[in-house]
Amino acid sequence: MNKKNVIEKAIWVAHSLFERNKVTGSTGNLSFKCDDMLFITSSGSCFGTLSEEDFSIIDKDGNLVSGRKPSKELPLHQIMYEAQPDLGAVLHTHSFYSVLWSMVPVPNEADCVPDYTPYLKMKLGTVGLVDYEKPGSEALFAALKKVVAQSDGFILKNHGPLVGGKDIMDAFYSLEELEESCHLAWCMRQK
């Protein structure tokens, strides 16, 4: 797939998530690999108005090649790509039910979302919890590194989901399934 198509899909994903309140203001970030480079949303960018100019381009050594300053959570994405080399995209939002579910005590933090339907496991796999640390902090990156090998996707406690996929649409579908599964789990907990 060519760069223009990948960027268009990433922008569509960002706009869709924003329009449905999965992110607000300048929260959330996304990245994808293309032409041996990593494209990530720039610091302070808004999913609702995201355009091609809002991507920072990072080389394989982690250097900014073009664009504005990248998201402060670039290391979260880099950790995911390193742990799962087949990933082509990573999405991080602050979607409501995933954040809400991150505050519920669970018996297994390496697989914290109940699989009331088969789709979460089919789409994403296991979902681990990452201990709360300040967003964008070295402590947060260390917390993810500590558990990244134990699960397929993650919820950062009191913060939001972090999932990857083979491409941006695959990551989007996994993120959607995670949010719906957290919504269902929350509803089932209220019974």
Backbone as CSV, one residue per row, in Angstrom:
resi,resn,N_x,N_y,N_z,CA_x,CA_y,CA_z,C_x,C_y,C_z
1,MET,0.847,-1.183,0.000,0.000,0.000,0.000,0.891,1.245,0.000
2,ASN,0.524,2.225,-0.783,1.380,3.415,-0.864,1.123,4.375,0.313
3,LYS,2.086,5.251,0.521,2.063,6.162,1.661,0.787,7.002,1.707
4,LYS,0.363,7.510,0.577,-0.841,8.358,0.544,-2.067,7.604,1.063
5,ASN,-2.232,6.343,0.634,-3.372,5.544,1.092,-3.302,5.258,2.587
6,VAL,-2.101,4.969,3.074,-1.939,4.676,4.497,-2.270,5.914,5.326
7,ILE,-1.785,7.055,4.897,-2.068,8.305,5.615,-3.560,8.608,5.588
8,GLU,-4.198,8.424,4.446,-5.646,8.672,4.352,-6.421,7.775,5.318
9,LYS,-6.042,6.500,5.409,-6.731,5.584,6.326,-6.492,5.993,7.777
10,ALA,-5.261,6.385,8.106,-4.953,6.817,9.470,-5.772,8.052,9.843
11,ILE,-5.906,8.977,8.913,-6.707,10.181,9.162,-8.175,9.811,9.337
12,TRP,-8.669,8.901,8.516,-10.057,8.446,8.659,-10.271,7.826,10.040
13,VAL,-9.344,6.960,10.469,-9.441,6.320,11.787,-9.484,7.385,12.882
14,ALA,-8.581,8.345,12.815,-8.527,9.411,13.829,-9.837,10.181,13.877
15,HIS,-10.337,10.585,12.712,-11.592,11.350,12.671,-12.754,10.527,13.216
16,SER,-12.819,9.245,12.839,-13.894,8.376,13.314,-13.862,8.252,14.834
17,LEU,-12.681,8.053,15.400,-12.561,7.926,16.853,-12.959,9.221,17.552
18,PHE,-12.558,10.344,16.997,-12.890,11.637,17.596,-14.391,11.908,17.539
19,GLU,-14.985,11.660,16.387,-16.414,11.939,16.206,-17.286,11.098,17.124
20,ARG,-16.771,9.953,17.561,-17.534,9.063,18.442,-17.046,9.125,19.894
21,ASN,-16.317,10.204,20.222,-15.872,10.464,21.601,-14.959,9.398,22.194
22,LYS,-14.169,8.712,21.358,-13.171,7.762,21.861,-11.902,8.512,22.264
23,VAL,-11.761,9.728,21.766,-10.697,10.655,22.157,-11.320,12.045,22.205
24,THR,-10.722,12.914,23.000,-11.202,14.293,23.071,-10.011,15.233,23.026
25,GLY,-10.255,16.451,22.630,-9.185,17.453,22.605,-7.962,16.948,21.872
26,SER,-6.821,17.052,22.521,-5.577,16.595,21.894,-5.087,15.288,22.520
27,THR,-6.006,14.503,23.086,-5.612,13.229,23.681,-5.477,12.158,22.614
28,GLY,-4.773,11.097,22.950,-4.607,9.960,22.052,-3.499,10.182,21.052
29,ASN,-3.005,9.085,20.522,-1.969,9.126,19.490,-2.028,7.845,18.684
30,LEU,-1.547,7.929,17.467,-1.495,6.751,16.608,-0.209,6.787,15.806
31,SER,0.215,5.596,15.393,1.410,5.501,14.564,1.248,4.359,13.576
32,PHE,2.051,4.418,12.525,2.095,3.326,11.556,3.454,3.338,10.865
33,LYS,3.822,2.164,10.365,5.073,2.027,9.632,4.790,2.162,8.138
34,CYS,5.687,2.858,7.443,5.557,3.013,5.992,6.927,3.407,5.432
35,ASP,7.362,2.731,4.381,8.642,3.050,3.731,9.800,3.087,4.728
36,ASP,9.877,2.096,5.600,10.949,1.993,6.599,10.993,3.168,7.567
37,MET,9.910,3.879,7.674,9.808,4.998,8.614,8.612,4.757,9.530
38,LEU,8.627,5.433,10.665,7.505,5.397,11.597,6.824,6.755,11.557
39,PHE,5.554,6.762,11.236,4.734,7.981,11.228,3.947,7.973,12.538
40,ILE,4.013,9.064,13.285,3.260,9.178,14.540,2.649,10.568,14.623
41,THR,1.499,10.643,15.264,0.862,11.951,15.425,1.772,12.876,16.222
42,SER,1.782,14.121,15.825,2.623,15.136,16.469,2.075,15.508,17.833
43,SER,2.933,16.002,18.675,2.554,16.486,19.997,1.481,17.568,19.864
44,GLY,0.412,17.435,20.632,-0.652,18.436,20.623,-1.623,18.338,19.468
45,SER,-1.476,17.337,18.606,-2.411,17.230,17.476,-3.755,16.694,17.971
46,CYS,-4.785,16.968,17.219,-6.154,16.579,17.566,-6.665,15.574,16.540
47,PHE,-7.166,14.440,17.000,-7.705,13.440,16.080,-8.838,14.022,15.227
48,GLY,-9.578,14.969,15.771,-10.729,15.532,15.064,-10.360,16.376,13.864
49,THR,-9.178,16.954,13.877,-8.732,17.811,12.768,-7.454,17.287,12.130
50,LEU,-7.094,16.044,12.432,-5.829,15.478,11.958,-5.712,15.585,10.440
51,SER,-4.537,16.014,9.989,-4.238,16.096,8.561,-2.832,15.549,8.346
52,GLU,-2.436,15.455,7.104,-1.116,14.901,6.768,0.010,15.674,7.452
53,GLU,-0.170,16.961,7.634,0.859,17.805,8.260,1.024,17.520,9.756
54,ASP,0.111,16.755,10.342,0.152,16.471,11.773,0.921,15.197,12.122
55,PHE,1.638,14.638,11.144,2.448,13.451,11.417,3.920,13.826,11.517
56,SER,4.570,13.246,12.506,6.019,13.337,12.644,6.577,12.044,12.046
57,ILE,7.668,12.141,11.332,8.262,10.969,10.695,9.586,10.668,11.397
58,ILE,9.685,9.419,11.867,10.815,8.972,12.675,11.555,7.869,11.917
59,ASP,12.897,7.940,11.892,13.660,6.885,11.213,13.860,5.690,12.144
60,LYS,14.476,4.626,11.622,14.629,3.384,12.390,15.502,3.549,13.632
61,ASP,16.285,4.628,13.692,17.117,4.896,14.861,16.418,5.803,15.881
62,GLY,15.170,6.170,15.591,14.406,6.991,16.515,14.580,8.488,16.336
63,ASN,15.195,8.904,15.241,15.430,10.325,14.981,14.266,10.938,14.210
64,LEU,13.931,12.177,14.538,12.905,12.911,13.802,13.462,13.305,12.441
65,VAL,12.804,12.822,11.380,13.230,13.110,10.010,12.504,14.336,9.477
66,SER,11.197,14.399,9.747,10.423,15.569,9.326,9.163,15.690,10.164
67,GLY,8.581,16.883,10.102,7.380,17.156,10.875,7.711,17.805,12.202
68,ARG,6.650,18.037,12.961,6.796,18.669,14.271,7.247,17.651,15.318
69,LYS,7.396,18.124,16.531,7.763,17.259,17.651,6.746,16.113,17.759
70,PRO,7.225,14.864,17.867,6.284,13.734,17.951,5.586,13.680,19.313
71,SER,4.526,12.926,19.370,3.814,12.694,20.624,4.794,12.306,21.719
72,LYS,4.538,12.793,22.929,5.405,12.456,24.061,5.336,10.966,24.381
73,GLU,4.340,10.277,23.823,4.196,8.848,24.086,4.758,7.975,22.962
74,LEU,5.597,8.565,22.119,6.308,7.799,21.088,6.949,6.534,21.661
75,PRO,7.604,6.586,22.824,8.212,5.361,23.347,7.217,4.213,23.584
76,LEU,5.962,4.509,23.919,4.964,3.434,24.054,4.845,2.675,22.740
77,HIS,4.802,3.409,21.652,4.678,2.806,20.331,5.935,2.000,20.000
78,GLN,7.093,2.578,20.258,8.355,1.897,19.963,8.474,0.596,20.755
79,ILE,8.035,0.603,22.001,8.070,-0.607,22.829,7.165,-1.679,22.230
80,MET,5.987,-1.291,21.781,5.061,-2.245,21.149,5.668,-2.840,19.877
81,TYR,6.247,-2.002,19.021,6.837,-2.498,17.776,8.008,-3.437,18.050
82,GLU,8.792,-3.123,19.051,9.942,-3.972,19.381,9.478,-5.332,19.903
83,ALA,8.439,-5.327,20.728,7.928,-6.569,21.317,7.175,-7.429,20.304
84,GLN,6.531,-6.779,19.330,5.730,-7.493,18.336,6.140,-7.011,16.939
85,PRO,7.231,-7.547,16.397,7.781,-7.052,15.127,6.825,-7.096,13.932
86,ASP,5.763,-7.889,14.013,4.803,-7.965,12.899,3.820,-6.799,12.885
87,LEU,3.822,-5.986,13.932,2.891,-4.857,13.965,3.248,-3.838,12.894
88,GLY,2.195,-3.284,12.283,2.375,-2.214,11.315,1.765,-0.908,11.786
89,ALA,1.010,-0.958,12.906,0.360,0.245,13.428,0.052,0.052,14.908
90,VAL,0.002,1.171,15.634,-0.346,1.167,17.057,-1.293,2.335,17.311
91,LEU,-2.328,2.074,18.114,-3.319,3.093,18.475,-3.417,3.212,19.990
92,HIS,-3.499,4.443,20.467,-3.711,4.700,21.899,-4.785,5.779,22.025
93,THR,-5.845,5.454,22.756,-6.919,6.419,22.999,-7.197,6.491,24.493
94,HIS,-8.175,7.288,24.841,-8.631,7.388,26.225,-10.104,7.011,26.286
95,SER,-10.491,5.995,25.531,-11.901,5.634,25.410,-12.505,5.229,26.758
96,PHE,-13.725,5.665,26.969,-14.398,5.657,28.263,-14.416,4.301,28.958
97,TYR,-14.949,3.277,28.312,-15.126,1.995,28.991,-13.804,1.283,29.246
98,SER,-12.827,1.469,28.391,-11.503,0.888,28.647,-10.861,1.542,29.862
99,VAL,-10.977,2.861,29.963,-10.440,3.556,31.138,-11.206,3.114,32.384
100,LEU,-12.520,3.073,32.292,-13.347,2.648,33.426,-12.959,1.236,33.875
101,TRP,-12.814,0.326,32.920,-12.479,-1.061,33.264,-11.090,-1.159,33.895
102,SER,-10.197,-0.247,33.556,-8.841,-0.289,34.120,-8.827,-0.041,35.624
103,MET,-9.926,0.451,36.166,-10.005,0.758,37.595,-10.671,-0.364,38.392
104,VAL,-11.115,-1.406,37.711,-11.786,-2.526,38.365,-10.745,-3.571,38.762
105,PRO,-10.763,-4.029,40.009,-9.836,-5.109,40.381,-10.153,-6.371,39.572
106,VAL,-9.120,-6.990,39.019,-9.305,-8.194,38.197,-8.390,-9.304,38.719
107,PRO,-8.792,-10.557,38.518,-7.965,-11.660,39.016,-6.682,-11.899,38.216
108,ASN,-6.670,-11.504,36.948,-5.517,-11.777,36.097,-5.155,-10.523,35.307
109,GLU,-4.114,-9.827,35.718,-3.752,-8.573,35.053,-3.098,-8.778,33.691
110,ALA,-2.745,-10.008,33.338,-2.190,-10.289,32.009,-3.302,-10.576,31.000
111,ASP,-4.525,-10.779,31.494,-5.692,-11.036,30.633,-6.912,-10.509,31.379
112,CYS,-7.027,-9.188,31.404,-7.938,-8.525,32.349,-9.375,-8.325,31.873
113,VAL,-9.648,-8.537,30.596,-10.998,-8.280,30.086,-11.706,-9.612,29.855
114,PRO,-12.841,-9.849,30.517,-13.569,-11.107,30.319,-13.974,-11.281,28.854
115,ASP,-13.938,-12.517,28.405,-14.316,-12.773,27.010,-15.744,-13.320,26.951
116,TYR,-16.682,-12.408,27.192,-18.094,-12.783,27.128,-18.509,-13.136,25.706
117,THR,-17.829,-12.554,24.727,-18.026,-12.944,23.332,-16.661,-13.405,22.815
118,PRO,-16.614,-14.124,21.704,-15.324,-14.619,21.210,-14.494,-13.568,20.477
119,TYR,-15.048,-12.405,20.213,-14.428,-11.486,19.264,-13.172,-10.790,19.770
120,LEU,-13.091,-10.500,21.055,-11.885,-9.858,21.566,-10.675,-10.774,21.381
121,LYS,-10.822,-12.027,21.744,-9.713,-12.981,21.578,-9.407,-13.185,20.093
122,MET,-10.446,-13.230,19.262,-10.242,-13.424,17.820,-9.520,-12.239,17.194
123,LYS,-9.891,-11.038,17.587,-9.337,-9.822,16.983,-8.004,-9.430,17.580
124,LEU,-7.917,-9.436,18.923,-6.750,-8.880,19.601,-5.951,-9.925,20.363
125,GLY,-6.641,-10.750,21.129,-5.955,-11.708,22.000,-6.133,-11.287,23.440
126,THR,-5.087,-11.460,24.234,-5.158,-11.100,25.645,-4.899,-9.615,25.831
127,VAL,-5.480,-9.075,26.891,-5.325,-7.656,27.205,-4.758,-7.543,28.615
128,GLY,-3.576,-6.942,28.718,-2.927,-6.781,30.010,-3.119,-5.382,30.565
129,LEU,-2.998,-5.274,31.876,-3.044,-3.971,32.545,-1.616,-3.485,32.779
130,VAL,-1.420,-2.204,32.571,-0.129,-1.563,32.824,-0.331,-0.626,34.001
131,ASP,0.528,-0.750,35.010,0.411,0.089,36.205,0.356,1.567,35.844
132,TYR,-0.404,2.316,36.633,-0.518,3.756,36.380,0.809,4.464,36.644
133,GLU,1.187,5.271,35.706,2.288,6.223,35.827,1.880,7.442,35.024
134,LYS,2.473,8.560,35.297,2.128,9.807,34.615,2.283,9.644,33.097
135,PRO,1.288,10.076,32.316,1.377,9.968,30.861,2.664,10.603,30.314
136,GLY,3.297,9.878,29.393,4.501,10.379,28.747,5.759,10.288,29.590
137,SER,5.671,9.659,30.763,6.822,9.620,31.668,7.694,8.384,31.435
138,GLU,8.940,8.488,31.838,9.852,7.341,31.772,9.319,6.194,32.623
139,ALA,8.659,6.522,33.733,8.082,5.487,34.603,6.983,4.713,33.867
140,LEU,6.189,5.402,33.047,5.158,4.717,32.265,5.794,3.780,31.249
141,PHE,6.827,4.251,30.579,7.492,3.407,29.581,8.092,2.170,30.249
142,ALA,8.674,2.338,31.422,9.241,1.210,32.167,8.143,0.236,32.590
143,ALA,6.978,0.763,32.984,5.855,-0.097,33.388,5.376,-0.950,32.216
144,LEU,5.316,-0.369,31.009,4.924,-1.149,29.835,5.987,-2.194,29.513
145,LYS,7.239,-1.803,29.539,8.318,-2.762,29.241,8.253,-3.983,30.157
146,LYS,7.870,-3.759,31.396,7.822,-4.832,32.386,6.803,-5.913,32.008
147,VAL,5.718,-5.538,31.320,4.638,-6.498,31.036,4.391,-6.741,29.548
148,VAL,5.121,-6.073,28.675,4.807,-6.107,27.242,4.836,-7.514,26.639
149,ALA,5.633,-8.410,27.177,5.719,-9.766,26.635,4.588,-10.676,27.108
150,GLN,3.777,-10.213,28.055,2.762,-11.071,28.671,1.395,-11.029,27.991
151,SER,1.140,-10.021,27.159,-0.198,-9.847,26.575,-0.073,-9.327,25.145
152,ASP,-1.208,-9.331,24.439,-1.228,-8.874,23.041,-1.553,-7.387,22.919
153,GLY,-2.433,-6.895,23.766,-2.805,-5.489,23.819,-2.853,-5.085,25.278
154,PHE,-3.064,-3.792,25.523,-2.951,-3.306,26.897,-3.968,-2.207,27.198
155,ILE,-4.256,-2.084,28.492,-4.949,-0.912,29.002,-4.015,-0.296,30.036
156,LEU,-3.672,0.954,29.833,-2.873,1.685,30.807,-3.844,2.125,31.905
157,LYS,-3.588,1.711,33.133,-4.521,2.009,34.225,-4.786,3.507,34.325
158,ASN,-6.059,3.845,34.487,-6.514,5.231,34.627,-6.083,6.107,33.450
159,HIS,-5.907,5.519,32.286,-5.332,6.257,31.159,-5.978,5.846,29.837
160,GLY,-5.882,4.563,29.439,-6.534,4.169,28.204,-5.868,3.008,27.498
161,PRO,-6.511,2.505,26.435,-6.018,1.336,25.718,-4.832,1.649,24.797
162,LEU,-4.027,0.611,24.584,-2.876,0.658,23.683,-2.868,-0.662,22.930
163,VAL,-3.161,-0.604,21.636,-3.246,-1.832,20.844,-2.515,-1.655,19.518
164,GLY,-2.080,-2.776,18.977,-1.432,-2.772,17.673,-2.199,-3.629,16.690
165,GLY,-1.761,-3.568,15.443,-2.346,-4.390,14.394,-1.401,-4.469,13.217
166,LYS,-1.715,-5.348,12.267,-0.835,-5.493,11.102,-0.820,-4.221,10.256
167,ASP,-1.900,-3.447,10.335,-1.973,-2.137,9.686,-2.932,-1.276,10.502
168,ILE,-3.150,-0.046,10.079,-3.954,0.879,10.882,-5.401,0.416,11.017
169,MET,-5.957,-0.200,9.980,-7.339,-0.668,10.073,-7.447,-1.854,11.021
170,ASP,-6.467,-2.746,10.996,-6.462,-3.883,11.905,-6.366,-3.398,13.355
171,ALA,-5.510,-2.421,13.609,-5.398,-1.846,14.948,-6.724,-1.196,15.361
172,PHE,-7.353,-0.498,14.430,-8.645,0.147,14.678,-9.707,-0.883,15.058
173,TYR,-9.779,-1.977,14.313,-10.773,-3.015,14.612,-10.525,-3.623,15.997
174,SER,-9.263,-3.831,16.342,-8.932,-4.376,17.667,-9.305,-3.396,18.768
175,LEU,-9.022,-2.125,18.546,-9.367,-1.100,19.530,-10.875,-1.034,19.736
176,GLU,-11.615,-1.085,18.655,-13.080,-1.065,18.741,-13.595,-2.261,19.528
177,GLU,-13.036,-3.437,19.247,-13.480,-4.643,19.944,-13.134,-4.579,21.423
178,LEU,-11.964,-4.042,21.741,-11.574,-3.883,23.138,-12.540,-2.954,23.871
179,GLU,-12.856,-1.828,23.266,-13.769,-0.883,23.914,-15.152,-1.508,24.121
180,GLU,-15.656,-2.212,23.113,-16.967,-2.848,23.248,-16.941,-3.952,24.301
181,SER,-15.835,-4.691,24.374,-15.709,-5.751,25.377,-15.654,-5.169,26.783
182,CYS,-14.981,-4.038,26.954,-14.943,-3.373,28.261,-16.323,-2.843,28.634
183,HIS,-17.047,-2.340,27.640,-18.416,-1.858,27.870,-19.291,-3.021,28.345
184,LEU,-19.211,-4.136,27.645,-19.994,-5.311,28.011,-19.596,-5.818,29.398
185,ALA,-18.299,-5.857,29.674,-17.826,-6.325,30.986,-18.345,-5.417,32.099
186,TRP,-18.344,-4.112,31.842,-18.851,-3.176,32.842,-20.347,-3.409,33.085
187,CYS,-21.102,-3.591,32.019,-22.550,-3.836,32.150,-22.811,-5.138,32.902
188,MET,-22.056,-6.175,32.611,-22.244,-7.462,33.280,-21.888,-7.357,34.775
189,ARG,-20.944,-6.501,35.101,-20.533,-6.303,36.496,-21.639,-5.626,37.296
190,GLN,-22.513,-4.892,36.641,-23.583,-4.160,37.326,-24.765,-5.033,37.661
191,LYS,-24.794,-6.266,37.162,-25.938,-7.167,37.408,-26.050,-7.547,38.868
